[in-house]
PDB file of C-alpha atoms in Angstrom:
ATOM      1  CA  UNK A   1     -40.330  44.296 104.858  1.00  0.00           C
ATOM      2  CA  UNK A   2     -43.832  45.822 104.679  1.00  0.00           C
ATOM      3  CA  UNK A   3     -44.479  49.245 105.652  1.00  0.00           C
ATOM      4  CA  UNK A   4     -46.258  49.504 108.268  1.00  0.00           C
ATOM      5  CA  UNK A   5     -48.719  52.928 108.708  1.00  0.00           C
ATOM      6  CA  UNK A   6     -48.497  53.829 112.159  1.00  0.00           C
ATOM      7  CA  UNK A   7     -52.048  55.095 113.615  1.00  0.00           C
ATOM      8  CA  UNK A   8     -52.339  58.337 114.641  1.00  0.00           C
ATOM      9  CA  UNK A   9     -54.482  58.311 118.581  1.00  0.00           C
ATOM     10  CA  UNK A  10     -54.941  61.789 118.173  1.00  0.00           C
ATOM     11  CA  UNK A  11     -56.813  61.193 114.471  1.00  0.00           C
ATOM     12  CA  UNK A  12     -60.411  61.840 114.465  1.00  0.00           C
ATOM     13  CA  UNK A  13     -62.700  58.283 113.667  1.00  0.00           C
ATOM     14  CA  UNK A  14     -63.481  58.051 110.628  1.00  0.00           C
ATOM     15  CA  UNK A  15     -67.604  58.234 110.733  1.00  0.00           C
ATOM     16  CA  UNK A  16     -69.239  56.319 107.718  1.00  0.00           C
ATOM     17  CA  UNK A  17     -71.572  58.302 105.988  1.00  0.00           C
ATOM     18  CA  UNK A  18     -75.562  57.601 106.706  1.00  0.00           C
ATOM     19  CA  UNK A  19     -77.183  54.860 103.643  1.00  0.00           C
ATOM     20  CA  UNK A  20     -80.501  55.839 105.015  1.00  0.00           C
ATOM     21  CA  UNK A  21     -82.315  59.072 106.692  1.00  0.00           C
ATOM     22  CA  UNK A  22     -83.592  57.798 110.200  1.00  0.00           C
ATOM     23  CA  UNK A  23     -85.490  59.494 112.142  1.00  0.00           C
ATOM     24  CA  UNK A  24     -86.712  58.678 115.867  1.00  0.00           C
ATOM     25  CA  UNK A  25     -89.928  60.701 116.347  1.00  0.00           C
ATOM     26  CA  UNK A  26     -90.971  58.982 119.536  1.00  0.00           C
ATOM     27  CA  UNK A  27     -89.639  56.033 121.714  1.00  0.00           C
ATOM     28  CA  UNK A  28     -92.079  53.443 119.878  1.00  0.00           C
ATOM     29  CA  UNK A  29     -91.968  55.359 116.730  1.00  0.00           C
ATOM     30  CA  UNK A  30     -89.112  56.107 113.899  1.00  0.00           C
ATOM     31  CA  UNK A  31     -89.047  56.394 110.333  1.00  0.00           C
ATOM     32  CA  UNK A  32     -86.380  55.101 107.740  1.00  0.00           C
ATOM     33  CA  UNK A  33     -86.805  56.774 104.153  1.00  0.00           C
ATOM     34  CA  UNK A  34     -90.036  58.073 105.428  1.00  0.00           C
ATOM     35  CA  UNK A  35     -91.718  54.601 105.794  1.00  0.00           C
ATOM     36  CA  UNK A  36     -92.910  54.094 109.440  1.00  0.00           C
ATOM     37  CA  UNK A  37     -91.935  51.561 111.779  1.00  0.00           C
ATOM     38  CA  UNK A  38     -92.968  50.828 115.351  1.00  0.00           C
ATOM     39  CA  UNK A  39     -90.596  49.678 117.958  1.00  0.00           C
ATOM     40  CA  UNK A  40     -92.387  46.389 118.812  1.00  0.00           C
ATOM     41  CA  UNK A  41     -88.347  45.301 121.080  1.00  0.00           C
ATOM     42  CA  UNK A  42     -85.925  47.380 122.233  1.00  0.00           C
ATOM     43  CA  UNK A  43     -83.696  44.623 124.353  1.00  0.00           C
ATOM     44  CA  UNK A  44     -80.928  46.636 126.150  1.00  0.00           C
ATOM     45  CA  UNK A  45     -81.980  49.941 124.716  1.00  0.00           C
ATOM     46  CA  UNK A  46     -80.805  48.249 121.083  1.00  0.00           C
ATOM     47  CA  UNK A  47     -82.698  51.182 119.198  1.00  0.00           C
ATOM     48  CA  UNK A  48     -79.827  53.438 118.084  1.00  0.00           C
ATOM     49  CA  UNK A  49     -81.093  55.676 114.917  1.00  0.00           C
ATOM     50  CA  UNK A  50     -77.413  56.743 113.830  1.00  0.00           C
ATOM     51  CA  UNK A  51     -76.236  53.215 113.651  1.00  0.00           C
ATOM     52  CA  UNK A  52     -79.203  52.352 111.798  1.00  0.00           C
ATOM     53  CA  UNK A  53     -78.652  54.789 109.279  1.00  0.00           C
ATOM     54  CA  UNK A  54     -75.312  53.874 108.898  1.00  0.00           C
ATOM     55  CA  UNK A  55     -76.243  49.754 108.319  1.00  0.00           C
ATOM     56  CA  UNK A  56     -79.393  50.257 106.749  1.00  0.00           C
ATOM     57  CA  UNK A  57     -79.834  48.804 102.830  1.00  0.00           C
ATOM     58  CA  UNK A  58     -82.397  49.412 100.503  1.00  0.00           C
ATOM     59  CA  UNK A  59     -83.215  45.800 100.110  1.00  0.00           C
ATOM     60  CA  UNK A  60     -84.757  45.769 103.550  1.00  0.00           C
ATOM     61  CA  UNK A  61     -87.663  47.948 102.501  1.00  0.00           C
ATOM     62  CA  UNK A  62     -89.477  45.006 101.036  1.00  0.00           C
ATOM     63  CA  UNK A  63     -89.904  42.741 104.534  1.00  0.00           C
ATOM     64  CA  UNK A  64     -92.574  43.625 107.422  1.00  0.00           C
ATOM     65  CA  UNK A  65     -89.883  43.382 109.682  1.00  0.00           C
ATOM     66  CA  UNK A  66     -86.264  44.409 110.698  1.00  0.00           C
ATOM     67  CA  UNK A  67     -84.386  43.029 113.486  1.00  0.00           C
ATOM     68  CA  UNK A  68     -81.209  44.391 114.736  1.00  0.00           C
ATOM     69  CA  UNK A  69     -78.828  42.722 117.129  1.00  0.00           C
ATOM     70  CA  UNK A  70     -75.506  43.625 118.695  1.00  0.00           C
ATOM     71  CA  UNK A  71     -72.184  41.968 118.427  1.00  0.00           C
ATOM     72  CA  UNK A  72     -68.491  43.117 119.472  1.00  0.00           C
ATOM     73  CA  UNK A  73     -70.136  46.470 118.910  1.00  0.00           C
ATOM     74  CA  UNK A  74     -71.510  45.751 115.785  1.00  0.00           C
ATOM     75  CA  UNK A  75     -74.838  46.636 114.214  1.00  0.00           C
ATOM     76  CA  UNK A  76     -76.620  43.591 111.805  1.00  0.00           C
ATOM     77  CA  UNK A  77     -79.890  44.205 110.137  1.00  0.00           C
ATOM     78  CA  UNK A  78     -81.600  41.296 108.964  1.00  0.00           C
ATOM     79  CA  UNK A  79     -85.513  41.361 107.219  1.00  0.00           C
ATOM     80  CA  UNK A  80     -88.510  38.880 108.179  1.00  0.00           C
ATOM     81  CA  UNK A  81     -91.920  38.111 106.556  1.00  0.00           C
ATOM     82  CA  UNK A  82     -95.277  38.181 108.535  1.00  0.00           C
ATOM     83  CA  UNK A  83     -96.528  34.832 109.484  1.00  0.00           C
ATOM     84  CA  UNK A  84     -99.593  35.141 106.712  1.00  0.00           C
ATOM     85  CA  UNK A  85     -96.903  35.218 103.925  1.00  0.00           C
ATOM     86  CA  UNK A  86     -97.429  31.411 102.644  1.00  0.00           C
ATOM     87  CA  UNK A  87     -95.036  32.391  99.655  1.00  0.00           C
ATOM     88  CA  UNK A  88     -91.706  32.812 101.428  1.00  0.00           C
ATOM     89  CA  UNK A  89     -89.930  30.380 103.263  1.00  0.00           C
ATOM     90  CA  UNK A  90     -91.108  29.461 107.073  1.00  0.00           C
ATOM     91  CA  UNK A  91     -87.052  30.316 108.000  1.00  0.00           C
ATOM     92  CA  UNK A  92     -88.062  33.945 106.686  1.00  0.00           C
ATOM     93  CA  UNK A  93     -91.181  34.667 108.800  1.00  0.00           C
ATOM     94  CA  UNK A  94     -91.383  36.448 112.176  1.00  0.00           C
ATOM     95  CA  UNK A  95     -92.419  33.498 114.058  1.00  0.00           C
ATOM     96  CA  UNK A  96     -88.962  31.964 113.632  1.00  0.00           C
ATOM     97  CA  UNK A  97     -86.897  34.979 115.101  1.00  0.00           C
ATOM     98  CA  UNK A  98     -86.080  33.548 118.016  1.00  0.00           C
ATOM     99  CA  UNK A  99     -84.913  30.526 116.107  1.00  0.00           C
ATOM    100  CA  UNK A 100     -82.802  32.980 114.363  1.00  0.00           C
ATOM    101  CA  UNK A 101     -81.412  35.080 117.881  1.00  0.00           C
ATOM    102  CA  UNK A 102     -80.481  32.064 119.460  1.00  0.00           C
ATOM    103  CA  UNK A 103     -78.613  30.387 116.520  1.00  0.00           C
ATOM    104  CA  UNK A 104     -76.697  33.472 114.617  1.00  0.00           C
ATOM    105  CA  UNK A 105     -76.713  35.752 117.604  1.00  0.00           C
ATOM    106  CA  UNK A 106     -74.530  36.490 120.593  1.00  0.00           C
ATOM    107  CA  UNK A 107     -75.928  34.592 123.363  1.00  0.00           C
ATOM    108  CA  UNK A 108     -77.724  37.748 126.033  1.00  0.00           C
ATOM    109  CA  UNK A 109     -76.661  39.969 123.097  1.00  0.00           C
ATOM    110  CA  UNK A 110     -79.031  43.140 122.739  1.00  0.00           C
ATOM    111  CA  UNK A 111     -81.628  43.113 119.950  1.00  0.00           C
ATOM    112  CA  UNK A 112     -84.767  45.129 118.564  1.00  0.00           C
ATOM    113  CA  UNK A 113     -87.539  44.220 116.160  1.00  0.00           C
ATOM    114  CA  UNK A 114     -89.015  47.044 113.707  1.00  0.00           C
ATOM    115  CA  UNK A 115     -92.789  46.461 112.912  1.00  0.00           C
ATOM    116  CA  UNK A 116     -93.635  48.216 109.378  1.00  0.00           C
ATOM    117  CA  UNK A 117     -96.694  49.849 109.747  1.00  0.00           C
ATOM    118  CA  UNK A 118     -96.652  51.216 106.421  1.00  0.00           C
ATOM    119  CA  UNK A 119     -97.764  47.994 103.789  1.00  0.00           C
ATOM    120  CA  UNK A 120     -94.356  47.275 101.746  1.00  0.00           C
ATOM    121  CA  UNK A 121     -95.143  47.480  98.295  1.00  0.00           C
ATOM    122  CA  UNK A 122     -95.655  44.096  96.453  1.00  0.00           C
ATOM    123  CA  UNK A 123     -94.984  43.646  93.038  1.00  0.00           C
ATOM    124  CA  UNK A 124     -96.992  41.669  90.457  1.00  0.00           C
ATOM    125  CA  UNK A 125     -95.220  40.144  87.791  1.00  0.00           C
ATOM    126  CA  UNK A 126     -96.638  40.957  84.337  1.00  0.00           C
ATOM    127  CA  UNK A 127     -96.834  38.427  81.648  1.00  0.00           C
ATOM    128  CA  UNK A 128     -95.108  38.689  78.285  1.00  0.00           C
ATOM    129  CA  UNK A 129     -98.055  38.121  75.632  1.00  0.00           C
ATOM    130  CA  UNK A 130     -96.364  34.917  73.568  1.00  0.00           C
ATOM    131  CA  UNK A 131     -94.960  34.834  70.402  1.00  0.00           C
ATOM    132  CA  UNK A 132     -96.622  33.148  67.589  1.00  0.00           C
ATOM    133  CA  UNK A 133     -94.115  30.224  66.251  1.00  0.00           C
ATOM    134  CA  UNK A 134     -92.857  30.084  62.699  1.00  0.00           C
ATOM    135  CA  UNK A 135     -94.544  27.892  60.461  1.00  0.00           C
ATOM    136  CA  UNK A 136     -91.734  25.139  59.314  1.00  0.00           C
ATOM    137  CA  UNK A 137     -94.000  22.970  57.059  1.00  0.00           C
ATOM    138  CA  UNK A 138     -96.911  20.966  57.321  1.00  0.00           C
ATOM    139  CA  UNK A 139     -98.785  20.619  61.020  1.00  0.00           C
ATOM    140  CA  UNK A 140     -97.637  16.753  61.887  1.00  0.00           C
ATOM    141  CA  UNK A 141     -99.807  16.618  64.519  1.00  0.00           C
ATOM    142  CA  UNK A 142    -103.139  16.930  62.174  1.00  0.00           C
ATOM    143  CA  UNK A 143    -104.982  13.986  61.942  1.00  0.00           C
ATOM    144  CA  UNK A 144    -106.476  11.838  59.605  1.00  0.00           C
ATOM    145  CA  UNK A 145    -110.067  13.191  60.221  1.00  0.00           C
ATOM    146  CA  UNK A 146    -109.057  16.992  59.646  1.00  0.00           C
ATOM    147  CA  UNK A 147    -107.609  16.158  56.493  1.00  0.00           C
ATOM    148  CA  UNK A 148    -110.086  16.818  53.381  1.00  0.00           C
ATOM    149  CA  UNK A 149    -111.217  14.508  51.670  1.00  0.00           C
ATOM    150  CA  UNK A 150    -110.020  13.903  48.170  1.00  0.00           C
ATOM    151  CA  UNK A 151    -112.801  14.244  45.284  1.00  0.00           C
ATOM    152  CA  UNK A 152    -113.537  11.197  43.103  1.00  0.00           C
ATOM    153  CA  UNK A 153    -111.997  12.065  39.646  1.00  0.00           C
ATOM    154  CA  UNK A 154    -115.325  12.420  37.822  1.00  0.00           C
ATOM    155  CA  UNK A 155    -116.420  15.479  40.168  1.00  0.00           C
ATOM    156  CA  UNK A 156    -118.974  14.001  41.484  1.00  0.00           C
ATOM    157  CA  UNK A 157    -118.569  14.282  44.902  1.00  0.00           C
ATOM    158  CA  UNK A 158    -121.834  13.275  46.673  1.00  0.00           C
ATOM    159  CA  UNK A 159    -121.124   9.658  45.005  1.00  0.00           C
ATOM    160  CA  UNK A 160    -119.867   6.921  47.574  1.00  0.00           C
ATOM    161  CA  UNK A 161    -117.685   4.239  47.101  1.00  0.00           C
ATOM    162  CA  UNK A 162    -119.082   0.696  48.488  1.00  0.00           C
ATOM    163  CA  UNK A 163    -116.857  -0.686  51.149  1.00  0.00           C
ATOM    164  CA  UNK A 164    -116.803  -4.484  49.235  1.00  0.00           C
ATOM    165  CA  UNK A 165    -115.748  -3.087  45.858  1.00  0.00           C
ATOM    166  CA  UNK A 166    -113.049  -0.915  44.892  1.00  0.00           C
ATOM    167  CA  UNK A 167    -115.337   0.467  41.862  1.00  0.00           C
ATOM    168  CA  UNK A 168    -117.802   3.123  41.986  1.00  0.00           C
ATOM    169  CA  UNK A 169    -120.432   0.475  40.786  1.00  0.00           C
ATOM    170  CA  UNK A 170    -121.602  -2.825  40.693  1.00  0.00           C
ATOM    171  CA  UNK A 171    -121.737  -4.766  37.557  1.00  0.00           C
ATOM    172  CA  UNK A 172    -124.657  -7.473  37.579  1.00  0.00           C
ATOM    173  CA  UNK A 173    -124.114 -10.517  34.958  1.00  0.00           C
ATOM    174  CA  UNK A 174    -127.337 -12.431  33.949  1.00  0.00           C
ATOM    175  CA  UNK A 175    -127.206 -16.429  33.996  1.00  0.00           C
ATOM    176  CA  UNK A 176    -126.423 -18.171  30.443  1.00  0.00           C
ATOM    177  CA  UNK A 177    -129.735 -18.299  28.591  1.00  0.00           C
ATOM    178  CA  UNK A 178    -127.794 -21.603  26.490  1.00  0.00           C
ATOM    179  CA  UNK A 179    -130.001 -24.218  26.191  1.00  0.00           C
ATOM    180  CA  UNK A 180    -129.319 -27.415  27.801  1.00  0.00           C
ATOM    181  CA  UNK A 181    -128.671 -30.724  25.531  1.00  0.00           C
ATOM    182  CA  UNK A 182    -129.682 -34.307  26.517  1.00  0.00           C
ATOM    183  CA  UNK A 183    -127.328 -37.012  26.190  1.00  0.00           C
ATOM    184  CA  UNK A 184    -128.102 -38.101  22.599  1.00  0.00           C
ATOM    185  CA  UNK A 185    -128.497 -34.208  21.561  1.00  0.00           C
ATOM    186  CA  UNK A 186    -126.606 -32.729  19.020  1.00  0.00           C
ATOM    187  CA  UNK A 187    -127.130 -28.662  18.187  1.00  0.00           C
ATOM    188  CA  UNK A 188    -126.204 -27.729  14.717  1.00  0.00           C
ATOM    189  CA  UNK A 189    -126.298 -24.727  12.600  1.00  0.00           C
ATOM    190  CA  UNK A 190    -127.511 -23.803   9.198  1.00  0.00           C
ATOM    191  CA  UNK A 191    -126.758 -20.401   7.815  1.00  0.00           C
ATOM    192  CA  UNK A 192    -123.904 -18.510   7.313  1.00  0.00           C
ATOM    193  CA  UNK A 193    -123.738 -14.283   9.204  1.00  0.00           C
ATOM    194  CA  UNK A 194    -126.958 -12.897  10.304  1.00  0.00           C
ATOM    195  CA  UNK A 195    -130.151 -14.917  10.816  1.00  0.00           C
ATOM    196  CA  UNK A 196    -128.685 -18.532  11.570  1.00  0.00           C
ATOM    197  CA  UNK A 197    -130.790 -21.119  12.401  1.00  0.00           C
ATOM    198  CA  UNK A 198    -130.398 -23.862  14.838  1.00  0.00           C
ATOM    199  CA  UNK A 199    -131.585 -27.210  15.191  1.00  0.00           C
ATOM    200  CA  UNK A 200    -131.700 -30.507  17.377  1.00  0.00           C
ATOM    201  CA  UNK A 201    -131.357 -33.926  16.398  1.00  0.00           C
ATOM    202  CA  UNK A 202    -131.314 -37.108  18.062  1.00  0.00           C
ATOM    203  CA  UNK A 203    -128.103 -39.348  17.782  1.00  0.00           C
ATOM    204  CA  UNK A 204    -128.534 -43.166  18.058  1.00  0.00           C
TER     205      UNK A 204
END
């Protein structure tokens, strides 16, 4: 069997200790961690700075709003947006919070909204400058026209290369300067190494 720990009635509650220092400086005025808030609801007198205290979390500091509602004698904090904040979502926004009372919320339950009147502070994100990648080879992505261009093998680079030949040049051949021979023509030589003579006959 389990032991059961019998309560003592004449025990004193056990009070949680405060998460946050409120303070209510006039009905429509109270501060949490010295930021300001005004009391734009108090439904059923909803407002009760001890509670608060005791529910409060740091994480609420960043929203515009805080709503509070009751249940089974229960305190819930919750944060909201303004309406001009485009970047969060439309669930998250003020406009929405009755959407949120009548869903989440003890139907006739008591409630109170907190207006910040003191901007929350918004922080920008700050970029990383990026690291410079290691070199693993050759750049693939270069292309043919950022590649330099290879000089001929004679130095000379201000020569070009003509698109129909493969060679630097073009070699010209004269016609043959042989002399044509009739029909009945025979050419014949005379002389033997240097200075040979030729002549032309006629054939029957």
């Amino acid at each position: 069997m389990r032991n059961q720990v019998k309560k003592d009635p004449d025990a004193e509650p056990v009070v949680p200790e405060p998460r946050a220092h409120v303070a209510q400086l006039t009905p429509e005025l109270l501060t949490i961690n010295s930021r300001r808030y005004q009391v734009a609801v108090n439904h059923k007198g909803a407002v009760d700075p001890v509670r608060i205290a005791e529910r409060y979390d740091e994480i609420l500091s960043k929203y515009d709003f805080i709503v509070g509602d009751w249940g089974y004698e229960q305190l819930r904090l919750k944060g909201f947006y303004s309406d001009d904040n485009h970047q969060s979502d439309p669930d998250q926004r003020i406009g929405h919070v009755q959407d949120y009372l009548l869903e989440f919320c003890n139907f006739g339950c008591a409630y109170f909204i907190l207006e910040r009147i003191d901007a929350p502070e918004k922080t920008t994100p700050t970029r990383q400058p990026r690291r410079p990648r290691a070199s693993k080879g050759p750049d693939v992505h270069r292309t043919f026209r950022d590649r330099p261009e290879k000089a001929p093998k004679d130095g000379n680079r201000h020569q070009k290369h003509s698109p129909r030949s493969s060679k630097p040049y073009a070699e010209k051949r004269g016609g043959s300067t042989r002399p044509g021979r009739g029909r009945h023509e025979q050419a014949t030589t005379s002389g033997k190494g240097h200075g040979r003579h030729f002549t032309v006959r006629k054939t029957d």
